[in-house]
Coordinates of C-alpha atoms in Angstrom, one line a residue:
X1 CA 0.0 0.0 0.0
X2 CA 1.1 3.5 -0.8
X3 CA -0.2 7.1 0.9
X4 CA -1.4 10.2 -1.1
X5 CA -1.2 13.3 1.4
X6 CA -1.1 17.0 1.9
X7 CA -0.8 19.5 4.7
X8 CA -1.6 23.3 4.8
X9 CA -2.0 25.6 7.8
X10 CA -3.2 28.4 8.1
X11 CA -3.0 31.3 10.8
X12 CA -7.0 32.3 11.0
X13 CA -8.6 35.4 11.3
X14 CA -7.3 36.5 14.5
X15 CA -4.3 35.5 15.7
X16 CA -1.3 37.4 15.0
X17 CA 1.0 34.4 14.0
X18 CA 0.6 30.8 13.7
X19 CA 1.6 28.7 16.3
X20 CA 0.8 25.4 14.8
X21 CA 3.3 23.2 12.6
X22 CA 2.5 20.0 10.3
X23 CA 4.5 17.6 8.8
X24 CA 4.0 14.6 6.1
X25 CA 6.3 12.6 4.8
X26 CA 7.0 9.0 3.3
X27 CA 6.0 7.5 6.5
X28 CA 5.5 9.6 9.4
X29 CA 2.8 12.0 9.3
X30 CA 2.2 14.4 12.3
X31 CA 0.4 17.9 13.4
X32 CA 0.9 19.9 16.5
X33 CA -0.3 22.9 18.4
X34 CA 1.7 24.9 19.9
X35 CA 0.7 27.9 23.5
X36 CA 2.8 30.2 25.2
X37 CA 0.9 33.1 25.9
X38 CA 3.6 35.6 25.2
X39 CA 6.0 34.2 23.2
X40 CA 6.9 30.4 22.6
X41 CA 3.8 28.1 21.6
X42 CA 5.6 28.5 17.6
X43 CA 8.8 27.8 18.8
X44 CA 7.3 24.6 20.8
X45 CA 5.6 23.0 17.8
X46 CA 8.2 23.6 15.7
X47 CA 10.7 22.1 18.3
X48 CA 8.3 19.3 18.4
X49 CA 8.1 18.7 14.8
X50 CA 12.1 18.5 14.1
X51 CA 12.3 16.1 17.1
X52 CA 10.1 13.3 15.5
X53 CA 10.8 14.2 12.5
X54 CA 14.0 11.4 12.0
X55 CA 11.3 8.5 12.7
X56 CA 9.8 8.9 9.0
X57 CA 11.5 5.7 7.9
X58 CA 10.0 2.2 7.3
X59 CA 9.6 0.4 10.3
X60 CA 10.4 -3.8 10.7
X61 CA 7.3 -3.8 13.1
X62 CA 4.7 -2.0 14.7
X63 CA 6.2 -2.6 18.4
X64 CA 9.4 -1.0 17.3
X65 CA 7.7 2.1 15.7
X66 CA 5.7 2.4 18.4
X67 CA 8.6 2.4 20.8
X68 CA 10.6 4.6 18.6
X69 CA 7.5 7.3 18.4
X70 CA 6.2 7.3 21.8
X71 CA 10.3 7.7 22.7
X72 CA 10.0 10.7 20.2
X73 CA 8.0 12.3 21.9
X74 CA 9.6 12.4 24.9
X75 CA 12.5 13.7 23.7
X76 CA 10.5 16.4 22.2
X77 CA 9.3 16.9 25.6
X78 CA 12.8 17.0 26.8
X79 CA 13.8 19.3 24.4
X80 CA 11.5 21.9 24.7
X81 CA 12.7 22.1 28.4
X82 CA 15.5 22.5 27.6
X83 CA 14.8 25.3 25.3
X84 CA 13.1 26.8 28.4
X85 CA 16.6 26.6 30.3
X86 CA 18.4 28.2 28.0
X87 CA 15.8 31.3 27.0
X88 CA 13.7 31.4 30.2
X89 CA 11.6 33.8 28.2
X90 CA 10.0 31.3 27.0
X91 CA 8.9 30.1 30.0
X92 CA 5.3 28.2 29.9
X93 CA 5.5 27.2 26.3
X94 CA 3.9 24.0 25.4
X95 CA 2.2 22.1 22.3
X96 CA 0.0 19.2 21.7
X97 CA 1.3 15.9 19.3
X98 CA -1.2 14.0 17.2
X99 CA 1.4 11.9 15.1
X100 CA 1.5 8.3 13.5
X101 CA 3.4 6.1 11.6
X102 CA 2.2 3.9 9.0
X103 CA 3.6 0.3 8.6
X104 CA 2.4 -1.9 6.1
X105 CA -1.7 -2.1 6.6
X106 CA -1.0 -0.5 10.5
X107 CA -1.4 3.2 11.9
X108 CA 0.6 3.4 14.5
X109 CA -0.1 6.2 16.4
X110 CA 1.3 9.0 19.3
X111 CA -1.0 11.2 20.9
X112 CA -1.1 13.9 23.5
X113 CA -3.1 16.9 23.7
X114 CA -6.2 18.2 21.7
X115 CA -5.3 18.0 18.3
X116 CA -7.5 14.9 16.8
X117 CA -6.6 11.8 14.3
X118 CA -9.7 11.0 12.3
X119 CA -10.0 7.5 10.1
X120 CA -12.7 8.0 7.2
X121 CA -13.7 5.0 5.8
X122 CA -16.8 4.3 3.7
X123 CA -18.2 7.2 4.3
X124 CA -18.3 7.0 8.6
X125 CA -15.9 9.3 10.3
X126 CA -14.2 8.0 13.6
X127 CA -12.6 9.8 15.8
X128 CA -9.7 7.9 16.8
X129 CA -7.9 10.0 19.3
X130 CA -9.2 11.4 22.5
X131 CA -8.7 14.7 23.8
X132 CA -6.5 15.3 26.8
X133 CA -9.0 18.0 28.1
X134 CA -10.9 18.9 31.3
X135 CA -14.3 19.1 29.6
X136 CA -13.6 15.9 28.0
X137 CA -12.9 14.1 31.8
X138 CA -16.4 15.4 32.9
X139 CA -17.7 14.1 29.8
X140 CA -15.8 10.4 30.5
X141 CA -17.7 10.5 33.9
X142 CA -21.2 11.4 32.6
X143 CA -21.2 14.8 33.9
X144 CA -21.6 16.9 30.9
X145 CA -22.9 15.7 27.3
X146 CA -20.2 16.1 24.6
X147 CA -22.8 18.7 23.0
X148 CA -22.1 20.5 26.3
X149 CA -18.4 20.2 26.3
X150 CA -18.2 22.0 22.9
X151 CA -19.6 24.9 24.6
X152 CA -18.3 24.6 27.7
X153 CA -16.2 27.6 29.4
X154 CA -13.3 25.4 30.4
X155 CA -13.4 23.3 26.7
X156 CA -9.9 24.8 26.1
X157 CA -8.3 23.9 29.4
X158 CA -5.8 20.8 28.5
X159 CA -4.4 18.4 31.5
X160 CA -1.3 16.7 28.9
X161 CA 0.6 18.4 26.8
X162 CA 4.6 18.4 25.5
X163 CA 6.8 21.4 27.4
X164 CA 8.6 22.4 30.4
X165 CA 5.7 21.3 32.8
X166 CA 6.1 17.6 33.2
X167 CA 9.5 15.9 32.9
X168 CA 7.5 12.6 32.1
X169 CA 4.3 13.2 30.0
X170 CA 1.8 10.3 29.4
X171 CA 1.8 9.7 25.8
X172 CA -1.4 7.4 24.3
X173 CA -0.7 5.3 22.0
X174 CA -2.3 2.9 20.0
X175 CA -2.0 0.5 17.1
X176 CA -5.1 0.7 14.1
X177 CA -5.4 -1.6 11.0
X178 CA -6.0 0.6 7.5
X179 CA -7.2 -0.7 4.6
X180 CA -6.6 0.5 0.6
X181 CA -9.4 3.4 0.3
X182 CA -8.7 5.0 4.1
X183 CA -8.3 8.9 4.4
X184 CA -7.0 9.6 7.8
X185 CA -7.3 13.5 8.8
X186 CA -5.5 15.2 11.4
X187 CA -5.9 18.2 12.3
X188 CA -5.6 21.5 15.0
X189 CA -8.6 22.0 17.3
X190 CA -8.9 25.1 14.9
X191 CA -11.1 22.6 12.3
X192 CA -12.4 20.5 14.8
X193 CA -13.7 23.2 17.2
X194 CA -15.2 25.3 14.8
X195 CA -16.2 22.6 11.6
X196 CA -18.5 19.7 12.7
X197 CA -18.0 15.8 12.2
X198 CA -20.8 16.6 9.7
X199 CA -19.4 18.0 7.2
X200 CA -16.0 17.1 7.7
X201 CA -16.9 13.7 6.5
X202 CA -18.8 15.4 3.8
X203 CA -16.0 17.0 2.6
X204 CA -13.6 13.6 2.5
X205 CA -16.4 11.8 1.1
X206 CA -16.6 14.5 -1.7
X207 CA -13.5 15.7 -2.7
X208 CA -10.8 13.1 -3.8
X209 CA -8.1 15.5 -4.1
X210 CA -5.9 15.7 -1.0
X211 CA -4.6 19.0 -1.6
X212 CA -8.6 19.9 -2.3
X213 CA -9.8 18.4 0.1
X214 CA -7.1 20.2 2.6
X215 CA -8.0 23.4 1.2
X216 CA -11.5 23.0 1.3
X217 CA -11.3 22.3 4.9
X218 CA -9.5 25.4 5.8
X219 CA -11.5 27.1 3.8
X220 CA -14.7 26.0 6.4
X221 CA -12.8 27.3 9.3
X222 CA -12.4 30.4 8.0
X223 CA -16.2 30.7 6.8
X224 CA -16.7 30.1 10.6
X225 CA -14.5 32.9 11.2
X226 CA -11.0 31.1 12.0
X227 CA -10.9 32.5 15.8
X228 CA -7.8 30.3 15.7
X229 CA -4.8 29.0 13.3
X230 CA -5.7 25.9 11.7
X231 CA -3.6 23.0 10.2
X232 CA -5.1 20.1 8.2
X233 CA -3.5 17.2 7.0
X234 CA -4.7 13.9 5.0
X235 CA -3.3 10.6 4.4
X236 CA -5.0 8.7 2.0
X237 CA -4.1 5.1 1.7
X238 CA -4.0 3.3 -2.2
X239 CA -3.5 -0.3 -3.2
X240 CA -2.0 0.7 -6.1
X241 CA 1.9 0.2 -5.2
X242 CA 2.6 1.8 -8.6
X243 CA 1.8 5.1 -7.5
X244 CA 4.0 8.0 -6.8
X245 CA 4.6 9.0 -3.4
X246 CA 3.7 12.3 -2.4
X247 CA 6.5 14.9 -1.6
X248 CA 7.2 16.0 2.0
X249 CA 5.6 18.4 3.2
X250 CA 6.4 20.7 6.5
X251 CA 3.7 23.6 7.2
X252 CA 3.1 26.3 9.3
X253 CA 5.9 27.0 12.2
X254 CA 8.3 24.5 11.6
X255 CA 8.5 25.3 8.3
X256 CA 10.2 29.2 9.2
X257 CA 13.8 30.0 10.2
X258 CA 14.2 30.1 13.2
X259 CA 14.3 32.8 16.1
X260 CA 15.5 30.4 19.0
X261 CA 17.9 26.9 18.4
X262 CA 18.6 24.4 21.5
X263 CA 21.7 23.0 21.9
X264 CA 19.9 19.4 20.8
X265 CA 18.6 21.2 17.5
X266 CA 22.4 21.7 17.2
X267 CA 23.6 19.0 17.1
X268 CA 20.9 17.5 15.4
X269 CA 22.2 19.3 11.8
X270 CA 21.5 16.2 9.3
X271 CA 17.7 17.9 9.5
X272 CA 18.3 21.1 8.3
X273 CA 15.6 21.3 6.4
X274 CA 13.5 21.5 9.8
X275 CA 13.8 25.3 10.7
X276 CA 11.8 27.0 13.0
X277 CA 9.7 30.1 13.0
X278 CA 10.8 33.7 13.4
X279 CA 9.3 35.4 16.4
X280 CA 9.0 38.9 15.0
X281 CA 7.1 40.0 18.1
X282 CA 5.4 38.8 21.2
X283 CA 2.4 36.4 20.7
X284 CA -0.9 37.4 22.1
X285 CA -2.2 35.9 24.7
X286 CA -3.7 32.4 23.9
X287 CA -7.8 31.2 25.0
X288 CA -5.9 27.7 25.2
X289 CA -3.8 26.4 28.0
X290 CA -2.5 24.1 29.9
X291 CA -2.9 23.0 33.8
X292 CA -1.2 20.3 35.2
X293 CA -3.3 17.0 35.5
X294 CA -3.5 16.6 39.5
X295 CA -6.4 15.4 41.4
X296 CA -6.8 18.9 43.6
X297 CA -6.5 21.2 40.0
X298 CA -9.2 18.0 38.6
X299 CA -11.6 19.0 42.1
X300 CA -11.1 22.6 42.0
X301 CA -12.5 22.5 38.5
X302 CA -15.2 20.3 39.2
X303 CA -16.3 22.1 41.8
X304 CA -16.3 25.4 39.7
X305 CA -18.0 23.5 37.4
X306 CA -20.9 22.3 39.8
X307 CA -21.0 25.4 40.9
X308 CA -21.6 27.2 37.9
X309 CA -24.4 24.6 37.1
X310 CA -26.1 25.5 40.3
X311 CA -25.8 29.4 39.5
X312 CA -26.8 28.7 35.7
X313 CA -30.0 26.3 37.2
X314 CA -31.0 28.9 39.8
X315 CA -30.7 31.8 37.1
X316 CA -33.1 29.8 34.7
X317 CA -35.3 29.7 37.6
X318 CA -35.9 32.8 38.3
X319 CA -35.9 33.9 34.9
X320 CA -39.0 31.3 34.1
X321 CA -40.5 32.6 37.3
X322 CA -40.3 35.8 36.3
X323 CA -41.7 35.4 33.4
X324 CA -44.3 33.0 34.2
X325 CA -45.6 35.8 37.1
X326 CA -45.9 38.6 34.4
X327 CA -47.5 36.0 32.3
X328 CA -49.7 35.5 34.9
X329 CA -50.1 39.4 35.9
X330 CA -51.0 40.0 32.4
X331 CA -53.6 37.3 32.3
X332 CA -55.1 38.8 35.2
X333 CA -55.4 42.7 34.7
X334 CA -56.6 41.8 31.2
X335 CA -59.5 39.4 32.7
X336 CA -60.0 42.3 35.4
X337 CA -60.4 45.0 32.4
X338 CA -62.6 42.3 30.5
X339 CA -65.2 42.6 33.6
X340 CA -65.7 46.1 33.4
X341 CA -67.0 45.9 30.1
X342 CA -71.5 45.6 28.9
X343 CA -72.9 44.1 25.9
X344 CA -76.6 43.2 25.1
X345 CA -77.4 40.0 23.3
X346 CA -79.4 36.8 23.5
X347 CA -79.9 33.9 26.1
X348 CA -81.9 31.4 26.5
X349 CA -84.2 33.3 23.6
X350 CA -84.3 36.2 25.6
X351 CA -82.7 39.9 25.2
X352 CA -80.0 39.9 28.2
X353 CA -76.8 42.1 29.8
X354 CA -73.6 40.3 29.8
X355 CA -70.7 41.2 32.0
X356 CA -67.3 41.1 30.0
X357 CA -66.7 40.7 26.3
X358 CA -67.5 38.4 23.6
X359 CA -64.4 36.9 22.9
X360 CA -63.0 34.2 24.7
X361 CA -59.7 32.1 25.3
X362 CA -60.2 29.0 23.4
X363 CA -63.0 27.1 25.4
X364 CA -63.0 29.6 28.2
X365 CA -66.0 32.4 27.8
X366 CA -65.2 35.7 29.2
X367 CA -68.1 36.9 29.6
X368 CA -71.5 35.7 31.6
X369 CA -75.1 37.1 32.1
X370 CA -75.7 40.0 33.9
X371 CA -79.4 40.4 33.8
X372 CA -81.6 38.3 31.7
X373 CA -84.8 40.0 31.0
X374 CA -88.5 38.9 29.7
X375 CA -88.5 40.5 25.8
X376 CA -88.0 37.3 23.5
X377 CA -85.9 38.1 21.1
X378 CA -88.6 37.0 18.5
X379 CA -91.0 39.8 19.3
X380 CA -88.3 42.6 17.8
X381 CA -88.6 44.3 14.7
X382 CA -86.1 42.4 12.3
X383 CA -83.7 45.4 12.3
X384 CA -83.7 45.4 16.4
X385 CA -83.5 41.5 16.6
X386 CA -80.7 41.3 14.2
X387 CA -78.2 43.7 16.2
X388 CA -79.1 42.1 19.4
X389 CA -78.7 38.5 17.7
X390 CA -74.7 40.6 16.5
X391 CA -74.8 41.8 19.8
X392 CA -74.3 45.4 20.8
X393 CA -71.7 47.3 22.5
X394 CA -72.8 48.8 25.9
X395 CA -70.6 52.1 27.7
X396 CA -71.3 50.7 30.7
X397 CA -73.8 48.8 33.0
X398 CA -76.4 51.8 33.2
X399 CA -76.0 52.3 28.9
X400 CA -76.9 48.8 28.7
X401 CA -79.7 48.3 30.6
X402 CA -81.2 51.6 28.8
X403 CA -80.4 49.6 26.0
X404 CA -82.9 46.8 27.2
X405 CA -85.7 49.4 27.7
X406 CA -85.7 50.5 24.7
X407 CA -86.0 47.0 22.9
X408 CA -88.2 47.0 25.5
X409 CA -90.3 49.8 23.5
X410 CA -90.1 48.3 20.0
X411 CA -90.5 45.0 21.3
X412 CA -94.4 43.7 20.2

């Protein structure tokens, strides 16, 4: 089996420069997202990127690439504290990895972070990575629906990423068979939290093009207004072992010069083709960030989040009963006004005063009879006995009964 990919990023309608990096290659195929508030979260994808960049090489089996990536990755992590040590400005940088490795009909794959890995296959899209999130915990534990995670005010709080936070990150990583007809997508949370499933799938299932079908993605984040830089890439697996590979490709950060070097990107100089990105001037400050994964941050959070579920509940409340009294209020002073109103008209056969108007609300009359007098209706001139049978319009209580006399006059 051979691939067919492509990668773009872009930096969205917002943000100042693009922090995330991409990379696909003969083997290896990889996206990450980089934070650092102030300055760094280019500089750590990049960083991360030309760190497992040397495993893009065929693999004997999927244990050892799986060793080899997850092992990656921690040098990555390594490296980026390092980076830290030697320009403390960069202090609090850090970046999500969603990478994998294909050998033979196997994905194997890295993960760690938010960035996602999607498989497409037959028109179903599967979300094969899971985010390393604090709304995605409370969704694991059936406190919150995954509709109300992507709205959530803490959705962009992550508990795992790559930096200078945790010596020894917990990487995922899992082994998935492929099959000839596959398009695997991965991506920055800038498609997934802005583009649904939906018509992400639509888009695979619709465009055949890689580089297309990259674009076209992109092109949906930014129509949902790109609050954040987006990177896209898709690996599509053939059967035809005739076909030509697809180039290389390194996007977004990584593929810059670059403003910082550690003294491991040094002496790693047989990738020079793996620069880094020029910081031309501080970041802003990022909605995304990280907090360590700890069972007091994981309670303090959960107890925010009750909390805020108890103010939003309580709010609601009020607001229904609130609204439900005026409701009410309006109901009321409108049957009150109703009362005060006279017409003349028939019952039982016979002209009568009626209290309230003629109308009603659905089944419910609002109106009753007053005074029912002795002049069937019958006995009226047809003129008379027609207005009554209508019904006429009284000023008040004393106009309508002088309304009766004089029916009373005309009556035979």
């Amino acid at each position: 089996m051979t691939t067919r990919t492509a990668a773009a990023s872009h930096v969205g309608k917002i943000r100042a420069n693009n922090q995330d990096s991409g990379y696909v290659g003969d083997h290896l195929f990889v996206v990450a997202d980089g934070m650092g508030g102030h300055a760094g979260g280019d500089v750590a994808s990049a960083l991360a990127i030309q760190a497992i960049a040397h495993t893009d090489h065929a693999f004997d089996s999927v244990e050892a690439a799986e060793s080899e990536l997850a092992q990656a990755l921690l040098e990555a992590n390594q490296e980026l504290a390092e980076a830290v040590y030697e320009h403390p400005e960069l202090t609090g940088m850090g970046t999500t990895v969603s990478g994998m490795v294909r050998v033979g009909d196997r994905m194997v794959i890295a993960h760690i972070g938010d960035s996602r890995i999607y498989r497409w296959r037959a028109g179903s899209l599967e979300q094969i990575t899971k985010d390393h999130t604090f709304v995605q915990r409370l969704v694991d534990s059936g406190r919150i629906t995954p509709e109300e995670a992507a709205v959530h005010p803490r959705r962009s709080v992550l508990m795992r990423v790559l930096g200078d936070v945790d010596i020894t990150p917990e990487i995922d990583t899992m082994i998935v068979e492929t099959q000839p007809g596959d398009r695997w997508l991965l991506c920055s949370d800038g498609l997934s939290g802005y583009v649904t499933e939906e018509k992400i799938a639509e888009v695979l299932e619709r465009v055949p093009s890689a580089e297309e079908a990259v674009q076209a993605l992109i092109d949906d984040s930014l129509d949902h207004g790109a609050p954040d830089n987006v990177t896209v890439a898709i690996v599509g697996v053939d059967d035809d072992a005739s076909s030509a590979a697809s180039r290389p490709v390194m996007v977004g950060s990584a593929s810059k010069p670059p403003a910082y070097e550690t003294s491991a990107a040094v002496r790693r100089r047989s990738l020079p083709d793996l620069l880094l990105h020029p910081l031309k001037s501080a970041s802003p400050a990022e909605n995304e960030h990280f907090e360590p994964e700890s069972e007091e941050f994981l309670r303090e959070l959960i107890a925010e989040d009750r909390r805020r579920r108890i103010r939003r509940r309580v709010t609601w409340s009020v607001g229904i009963t609130l609204i439900v009294a005026l409701i009410v209020g309006a109901l009321v002073a409108g049957y009150q006004w109703t009362q005060t109103r006279y017409f003349v008209g028939v019952s039982e056969g016979n002209v009568a005063v009626f209290r309230g108007v003629q109308q009603g609300i659905g089944p419910i009359p609002l109106s009753s009879v007053e005074f029912e007098s002795d002049i069937p209706v019958e006995s009226l001139p047809p003129f008379s006995r027609q207005s009554v049978e209508s019904t006429i319009n009284a000023d008040d209580r004393a106009d309508a009964f002088s309304i009766v006399e004089r029916l009373q006059g005309v009556a035979d």
